[in-house]
Amino acid sequence: MDKFLHIPVHPLKTRARVLLSSVFGPYAQDDEYGSRKINPMELYQNQVTRVQGSFSLRMFHRTFGLSMIQANIDAPCTVLDFPSLDRFVEEIQDNTYDIIGIGAIAINTAKVEKMCELIRQFQPEATIVIGGHIANKEDLPEIVDADHIVKGEGISWFRTFLGQDATAPINHPPLYSGFGFRVVGHTLADNPGDTAAVLIPTVGCPMGCNFCATSSFFGGKGHFIHFYETGSELFDVMCALEKKLKVHSFFILDENFLFHRKRALSLLELMKKHNKTWGLSVFSSANVLLTYTMEQLIGLGIGWVWMGLEGRESKYRKLRRIDTKELVQELQANGIRVLGSSIIGMEEHTPENIEEAIDYAVSHDTVFHQFMLYTAVAGTPLYHQLKAEGNLFSESEFPIADAHGQFRFNFRHPHITGGQEERYILDAFNKDFETNGPSLARLIRVLLTGWQKYKDHPDPCIRNRFEWETRPLKTTYAGAVWAMKKWFNANTDVGRKIDILLADICHEFGWKTKILAPVIGTYIYHQIKKEEDRLARGWTYEPATFYETNNAARTSWKPDFKTTRSQVPEYQWVPPRDS
């Protein structure tokens, strides 16, 4: 309890009215507040499928931390996620709040500064609380007019601030993992059975890589915070989410979920005992993955894994003496889609060897591949090292809004200078796309491979999972492959791969699929053409605004329900697709 002694208690305690907001949009544009067109509010389009055009995976993810706090405080609390600036002003003009919290990352400093100014203007009596990764920015107290800047996990802080028990069990809110799923020019229907729930069992990562903002934010190397300690606790939460959201798959937002082996294997036993046909998408380091058998991974329902590859000469312990190409090949041969993550511009990278480093990353042929520039994020060991060496750029030299990992280094690199890194990261994305083809085609190939291997498995739970995961192969996915075959030149390596993939799908599922593929594919092909035209004209994608109140807020007061200027309906859950 000592760690909570320094936190003050608000005089109104749980009678305080709370507003929690993300920073305002729009996001995919260049503006005075630090938005950048190159840095949209889309994880995949931003960092993974960036150059894939109409084949890029487009979706948005909620600001989960705000919802987690809301679900675990007894005070009346409203969450305003992805508001416009006008909508944020309307909210603080028309409703009175005692506490206003803003969650953000450092690149959004100018937006947070503006929001604090507006709060002081319209609600001068409100207590302003700033949280999220922006809290690690050392000079933040001099920039924003806030009463409290919260570093690390925010649930216990808010509970203490409101006079609650900070150590009480965590209540997990029912949230979908994303919304607005769009690919090949088509926004998919919101069918509950096809969605994934987000699940947050632990925050922080004990690996403590020197560049990792998440690890450093929650205590650094060797540290993490469990919300759910045991497999039994986790299983109960998953059952509740399954029932509430009508889902059978979970996106587990935990930096290294499988690291906590006892909990994971206990969950596996409970899934077997209760015949749960669940699909899990997880983050895991390579060294941890190798401590599990393939039988255990498949039994747990692991169908998607985000794994750091970093680089061939990586100094990180999690990759030491591991053949990551062999590991990726084994995972994908068992139907597990891999999102590999590589860093451009590590200390050993030079203009002479960078192309070799990119080729090595691309050679993994992962379903998805994230490329990020080596970036010194405030609070990380890398940041402190470069600052001590005098190699960090000042913000007058390099604005914080541009330090998002897709543009330039925010430090003086020992070998790469003059903005060369901007070309290198685009080269990496382009080479991956040109060599391995659209991620959508790669995903479909791995799903087909998994189905062929496990469709006759003796465990009915495993058979059933592969059956529902691969059901679209017979229809919509076959049509998408037909459209991709028509789009790509048949004489290229990518075109030939797609041609073979279509033949394999039709051979596996028979004449009905062979007939449906061109029928569905013709529609998808025309959607691809329309999407490419939209993108060429500069079309961008923005998230809807969410406005949500907890039970305490609904019983004690009633805020106005409004719409944004674009008339996007609020209090809106838009389920994503799993894949």
PDB file of N, CA and C in Angstrom, residues 286-345:
ATOM      1  N   ALA A 286      10.298 -14.565 -29.311  1.00  0.00           N
ATOM      2  CA  ALA A 286      10.686 -15.827 -29.951  1.00  0.00           C
ATOM      3  C   ALA A 286      11.175 -16.846 -28.926  1.00  0.00           C
ATOM      4  N   ASN A 287      11.980 -16.406 -27.951  1.00  0.00           N
ATOM      5  CA  ASN A 287      12.522 -17.361 -26.984  1.00  0.00           C
ATOM      6  C   ASN A 287      11.424 -17.991 -26.136  1.00  0.00           C
ATOM      7  N   VAL A 288      10.378 -17.227 -25.849  1.00  0.00           N
ATOM      8  CA  VAL A 288       9.265 -17.767 -25.065  1.00  0.00           C
ATOM      9  C   VAL A 288       8.450 -18.752 -25.905  1.00  0.00           C
ATOM     10  N   LEU A 289       8.198 -18.426 -27.157  1.00  0.00           N
ATOM     11  CA  LEU A 289       7.452 -19.334 -28.029  1.00  0.00           C
ATOM     12  C   LEU A 289       8.097 -20.713 -28.083  1.00  0.00           C
ATOM     13  N   LEU A 290       9.415 -20.744 -28.087  1.00  0.00           N
ATOM     14  CA  LEU A 290      10.136 -22.015 -28.204  1.00  0.00           C
ATOM     15  C   LEU A 290      10.057 -22.877 -26.944  1.00  0.00           C
ATOM     16  N   THR A 291       9.525 -22.330 -25.861  1.00  0.00           N
ATOM     17  CA  THR A 291       9.366 -23.135 -24.647  1.00  0.00           C
ATOM     18  C   THR A 291       8.069 -23.934 -24.661  1.00  0.00           C
ATOM     19  N   TYR A 292       7.227 -23.716 -25.675  1.00  0.00           N
ATOM     20  CA  TYR A 292       5.961 -24.434 -25.807  1.00  0.00           C
ATOM     21  C   TYR A 292       6.050 -25.418 -26.970  1.00  0.00           C
ATOM     22  N   THR A 293       5.347 -26.523 -26.825  1.00  0.00           N
ATOM     23  CA  THR A 293       5.226 -27.439 -27.953  1.00  0.00           C
ATOM     24  C   THR A 293       4.159 -26.900 -28.904  1.00  0.00           C
ATOM     25  N   MET A 294       4.205 -27.351 -30.150  1.00  0.00           N
ATOM     26  CA  MET A 294       3.181 -26.931 -31.097  1.00  0.00           C
ATOM     27  C   MET A 294       1.811 -27.422 -30.646  1.00  0.00           C
ATOM     28  N   GLU A 295       1.765 -28.575 -30.017  1.00  0.00           N
ATOM     29  CA  GLU A 295       0.502 -29.104 -29.508  1.00  0.00           C
ATOM     30  C   GLU A 295      -0.105 -28.157 -28.477  1.00  0.00           C
ATOM     31  N   GLN A 296       0.744 -27.588 -27.611  1.00  0.00           N
ATOM     32  CA  GLN A 296       0.251 -26.656 -26.603  1.00  0.00           C
ATOM     33  C   GLN A 296      -0.251 -25.360 -27.250  1.00  0.00           C
ATOM     34  N   LEU A 297       0.494 -24.852 -28.221  1.00  0.00           N
ATOM     35  CA  LEU A 297       0.084 -23.616 -28.891  1.00  0.00           C
ATOM     36  C   LEU A 297      -1.242 -23.797 -29.618  1.00  0.00           C
ATOM     37  N   ILE A 298      -1.369 -24.890 -30.331  1.00  0.00           N
ATOM     38  CA  ILE A 298      -2.608 -25.162 -31.065  1.00  0.00           C
ATOM     39  C   ILE A 298      -3.759 -25.405 -30.093  1.00  0.00           C
ATOM     40  N   GLY A 299      -3.482 -26.103 -28.994  1.00  0.00           N
ATOM     41  CA  GLY A 299      -4.508 -26.361 -27.992  1.00  0.00           C
ATOM     42  C   GLY A 299      -5.015 -25.086 -27.346  1.00  0.00           C
ATOM     43  N   LEU A 300      -4.121 -24.123 -27.156  1.00  0.00           N
ATOM     44  CA  LEU A 300      -4.516 -22.836 -26.591  1.00  0.00           C
ATOM     45  C   LEU A 300      -5.318 -21.995 -27.580  1.00  0.00           C
ATOM     46  N   GLY A 301      -5.347 -22.431 -28.818  1.00  0.00           N
ATOM     47  CA  GLY A 301      -6.079 -21.668 -29.830  1.00  0.00           C
ATOM     48  C   GLY A 301      -5.274 -20.529 -30.423  1.00  0.00           C
ATOM     49  N   ILE A 302      -3.931 -20.562 -30.265  1.00  0.00           N
ATOM     50  CA  ILE A 302      -3.091 -19.502 -30.816  1.00  0.00           C
ATOM     51  C   ILE A 302      -3.193 -19.530 -32.339  1.00  0.00           C
ATOM     52  N   GLY A 303      -3.789 -18.490 -32.905  1.00  0.00           N
ATOM     53  CA  GLY A 303      -3.934 -18.424 -34.353  1.00  0.00           C
ATOM     54  C   GLY A 303      -3.197 -17.258 -34.975  1.00  0.00           C
ATOM     55  N   TRP A 304      -2.692 -16.372 -34.128  1.00  0.00           N
ATOM     56  CA  TRP A 304      -2.016 -15.157 -34.603  1.00  0.00           C
ATOM     57  C   TRP A 304      -1.024 -14.746 -33.538  1.00  0.00           C
ATOM     58  N   VAL A 305       0.200 -14.415 -33.946  1.00  0.00           N
ATOM     59  CA  VAL A 305       1.212 -14.011 -32.974  1.00  0.00           C
ATOM     60  C   VAL A 305       2.042 -12.857 -33.538  1.00  0.00           C
ATOM     61  N   TRP A 306       2.215 -11.853 -32.714  1.00  0.00           N
ATOM     62  CA  TRP A 306       3.079 -10.704 -33.034  1.00  0.00           C
ATOM     63  C   TRP A 306       4.426 -10.984 -32.383  1.00  0.00           C
ATOM     64  N   MET A 307       5.469 -11.058 -33.190  1.00  0.00           N
ATOM     65  CA  MET A 307       6.788 -11.464 -32.684  1.00  0.00           C
ATOM     66  C   MET A 307       7.861 -10.500 -33.160  1.00  0.00           C
ATOM     67  N   GLY A 308       8.677 -10.019 -32.260  1.00  0.00           N
ATOM     68  CA  GLY A 308       9.789  -9.149 -32.617  1.00  0.00           C
ATOM     69  C   GLY A 308      10.890  -9.929 -33.306  1.00  0.00           C
ATOM     70  N   LEU A 309      11.282  -9.478 -34.493  1.00  0.00           N
ATOM     71  CA  LEU A 309      12.411 -10.072 -35.216  1.00  0.00           C
ATOM     72  C   LEU A 309      13.645  -9.185 -35.085  1.00  0.00           C
ATOM     73  N   GLU A 310      13.403  -7.877 -34.935  1.00  0.00           N
ATOM     74  CA  GLU A 310      14.408  -6.824 -34.768  1.00  0.00           C
ATOM     75  C   GLU A 310      15.445  -6.843 -35.901  1.00  0.00           C
ATOM     76  N   GLY A 311      16.381  -7.786 -35.946  1.00  0.00           N
ATOM     77  CA  GLY A 311      17.376  -7.841 -37.015  1.00  0.00           C
ATOM     78  C   GLY A 311      18.305  -9.022 -36.837  1.00  0.00           C
ATOM     79  N   ARG A 312      19.031  -9.372 -37.899  1.00  0.00           N
ATOM     80  CA  ARG A 312      19.876 -10.575 -37.878  1.00  0.00           C
ATOM     81  C   ARG A 312      20.926 -10.504 -36.783  1.00  0.00           C
ATOM     82  N   GLU A 313      21.545  -9.357 -36.590  1.00  0.00           N
ATOM     83  CA  GLU A 313      22.611  -9.222 -35.594  1.00  0.00           C
ATOM     84  C   GLU A 313      22.074  -8.678 -34.269  1.00  0.00           C
ATOM     85  N   SER A 314      20.805  -8.933 -34.009  1.00  0.00           N
ATOM     86  CA  SER A 314      20.179  -8.396 -32.814  1.00  0.00           C
ATOM     87  C   SER A 314      20.922  -8.799 -31.548  1.00  0.00           C
ATOM     88  N   LYS A 315      21.061  -7.815 -30.660  1.00  0.00           N
ATOM     89  CA  LYS A 315      21.744  -8.069 -29.378  1.00  0.00           C
ATOM     90  C   LYS A 315      20.773  -8.469 -28.280  1.00  0.00           C
ATOM     91  N   TYR A 316      19.481  -8.577 -28.621  1.00  0.00           N
ATOM     92  CA  TYR A 316      18.481  -8.806 -27.596  1.00  0.00           C
ATOM     93  C   TYR A 316      18.417 -10.272 -27.193  1.00  0.00           C
ATOM     94  N   ARG A 317      18.343 -10.496 -25.872  1.00  0.00           N
ATOM     95  CA  ARG A 317      18.376 -11.850 -25.321  1.00  0.00           C
ATOM     96  C   ARG A 317      17.235 -12.713 -25.858  1.00  0.00           C
ATOM     97  N   LYS A 318      16.089 -12.095 -26.126  1.00  0.00           N
ATOM     98  CA  LYS A 318      14.915 -12.844 -26.575  1.00  0.00           C
ATOM     99  C   LYS A 318      15.131 -13.509 -27.937  1.00  0.00           C
ATOM    100  N   LEU A 319      16.180 -13.081 -28.672  1.00  0.00           N
ATOM    101  CA  LEU A 319      16.446 -13.621 -30.003  1.00  0.00           C
ATOM    102  C   LEU A 319      17.780 -14.356 -30.096  1.00  0.00           C
ATOM    103  N   ARG A 320      18.486 -14.452 -28.998  1.00  0.00           N
ATOM    104  CA  ARG A 320      19.838 -15.014 -29.019  1.00  0.00           C
ATOM    105  C   ARG A 320      19.832 -16.478 -29.452  1.00  0.00           C
ATOM    106  N   ARG A 321      20.616 -16.757 -30.470  1.00  0.00           N
ATOM    107  CA  ARG A 321      20.801 -18.119 -31.022  1.00  0.00           C
ATOM    108  C   ARG A 321      19.479 -18.751 -31.488  1.00  0.00           C
ATOM    109  N   ILE A 322      18.558 -17.933 -31.962  1.00  0.00           N
ATOM    110  CA  ILE A 322      17.272 -18.436 -32.465  1.00  0.00           C
ATOM    111  C   ILE A 322      17.190 -18.189 -33.963  1.00  0.00           C
ATOM    112  N   ASP A 323      16.864 -19.220 -34.709  1.00  0.00           N
ATOM    113  CA  ASP A 323      16.647 -19.095 -36.148  1.00  0.00           C
ATOM    114  C   ASP A 323      15.194 -18.648 -36.335  1.00  0.00           C
ATOM    115  N   THR A 324      15.009 -17.339 -36.459  1.00  0.00           N
ATOM    116  CA  THR A 324      13.643 -16.816 -36.531  1.00  0.00           C
ATOM    117  C   THR A 324      12.950 -17.211 -37.831  1.00  0.00           C
ATOM    118  N   LYS A 325      13.699 -17.375 -38.893  1.00  0.00           N
ATOM    119  CA  LYS A 325      13.079 -17.799 -40.157  1.00  0.00           C
ATOM    120  C   LYS A 325      12.502 -19.203 -40.021  1.00  0.00           C
ATOM    121  N   GLU A 326      13.243 -20.075 -39.387  1.00  0.00           N
ATOM    122  CA  GLU A 326      12.756 -21.440 -39.165  1.00  0.00           C
ATOM    123  C   GLU A 326      11.531 -21.437 -38.254  1.00  0.00           C
ATOM    124  N   LEU A 327      11.544 -20.580 -37.222  1.00  0.00           N
ATOM    125  CA  LEU A 327      10.423 -20.507 -36.295  1.00  0.00           C
ATOM    126  C   LEU A 327       9.167 -19.985 -37.002  1.00  0.00           C
ATOM    127  N   VAL A 328       9.313 -18.934 -37.790  1.00  0.00           N
ATOM    128  CA  VAL A 328       8.171 -18.390 -38.532  1.00  0.00           C
ATOM    129  C   VAL A 328       7.601 -19.446 -39.478  1.00  0.00           C
ATOM    130  N   GLN A 329       8.486 -20.144 -40.163  1.00  0.00           N
ATOM    131  CA  GLN A 329       8.034 -21.176 -41.110  1.00  0.00           C
ATOM    132  C   GLN A 329       7.241 -22.260 -40.392  1.00  0.00           C
ATOM    133  N   GLU A 330       7.709 -22.677 -39.207  1.00  0.00           N
ATOM    134  CA  GLU A 330       7.005 -23.715 -38.463  1.00  0.00           C
ATOM    135  C   GLU A 330       5.643 -23.232 -37.992  1.00  0.00           C
ATOM    136  N   LEU A 331       5.596 -22.015 -37.467  1.00  0.00           N
ATOM    137  CA  LEU A 331       4.319 -21.477 -36.980  1.00  0.00           C
ATOM    138  C   LEU A 331       3.307 -21.387 -38.117  1.00  0.00           C
ATOM    139  N   GLN A 332       3.718 -20.837 -39.243  1.00  0.00           N
ATOM    140  CA  GLN A 332       2.784 -20.637 -40.343  1.00  0.00           C
ATOM    141  C   GLN A 332       2.426 -21.950 -41.020  1.00  0.00           C
ATOM    142  N   ALA A 333       3.300 -22.957 -40.936  1.00  0.00           N
ATOM    143  CA  ALA A 333       2.964 -24.284 -41.454  1.00  0.00           C
ATOM    144  C   ALA A 333       1.885 -24.953 -40.612  1.00  0.00           C
ATOM    145  N   ASN A 334       1.648 -24.399 -39.411  1.00  0.00           N
ATOM    146  CA  ASN A 334       0.605 -24.919 -38.532  1.00  0.00           C
ATOM    147  C   ASN A 334      -0.598 -23.976 -38.434  1.00  0.00           C
ATOM    148  N   GLY A 335      -0.700 -23.069 -39.384  1.00  0.00           N
ATOM    149  CA  GLY A 335      -1.861 -22.197 -39.443  1.00  0.00           C
ATOM    150  C   GLY A 335      -1.804 -20.984 -38.542  1.00  0.00           C
ATOM    151  N   ILE A 336      -0.660 -20.713 -37.906  1.00  0.00           N
ATOM    152  CA  ILE A 336      -0.516 -19.566 -37.020  1.00  0.00           C
ATOM    153  C   ILE A 336       0.031 -18.391 -37.817  1.00  0.00           C
ATOM    154  N   ARG A 337      -0.793 -17.354 -37.973  1.00  0.00           N
ATOM    155  CA  ARG A 337      -0.364 -16.184 -38.720  1.00  0.00           C
ATOM    156  C   ARG A 337       0.632 -15.380 -37.890  1.00  0.00           C
ATOM    157  N   VAL A 338       1.745 -14.999 -38.498  1.00  0.00           N
ATOM    158  CA  VAL A 338       2.796 -14.274 -37.783  1.00  0.00           C
ATOM    159  C   VAL A 338       2.859 -12.829 -38.281  1.00  0.00           C
ATOM    160  N   LEU A 339       2.869 -11.909 -37.329  1.00  0.00           N
ATOM    161  CA  LEU A 339       3.201 -10.529 -37.619  1.00  0.00           C
ATOM    162  C   LEU A 339       4.604 -10.303 -37.090  1.00  0.00           C
ATOM    163  N   GLY A 340       5.559 -10.220 -38.007  1.00  0.00           N
ATOM    164  CA  GLY A 340       6.937  -9.992 -37.623  1.00  0.00           C
ATOM    165  C   GLY A 340       7.227  -8.506 -37.522  1.00  0.00           C
ATOM    166  N   SER A 341       8.087  -8.131 -36.589  1.00  0.00           N
ATOM    167  CA  SER A 341       8.408  -6.722 -36.379  1.00  0.00           C
ATOM    168  C   SER A 341       9.917  -6.514 -36.499  1.00  0.00           C
ATOM    169  N   SER A 342      10.331  -5.657 -37.435  1.00  0.00           N
ATOM    170  CA  SER A 342      11.749  -5.382 -37.653  1.00  0.00           C
ATOM    171  C   SER A 342      12.036  -3.898 -37.492  1.00  0.00           C
ATOM    172  N   ILE A 343      13.248  -3.614 -37.056  1.00  0.00           N
ATOM    173  CA  ILE A 343      13.660  -2.238 -36.786  1.00  0.00           C
ATOM    174  C   ILE A 343      14.667  -1.793 -37.841  1.00  0.00           C
ATOM    175  N   ILE A 344      14.423  -0.626 -38.396  1.00  0.00           N
ATOM    176  CA  ILE A 344      15.330  -0.018 -39.360  1.00  0.00           C
ATOM    177  C   ILE A 344      16.147   1.059 -38.652  1.00  0.00           C
ATOM    178  N   GLY A 345      17.479   0.945 -38.749  1.00  0.00           N
ATOM    179  CA  GLY A 345      18.334   1.982 -38.181  1.00  0.00           C
ATOM    180  C   GLY A 345      18.924   1.653 -36.836  1.00  0.00           C
TER     181      GLY A 345
END
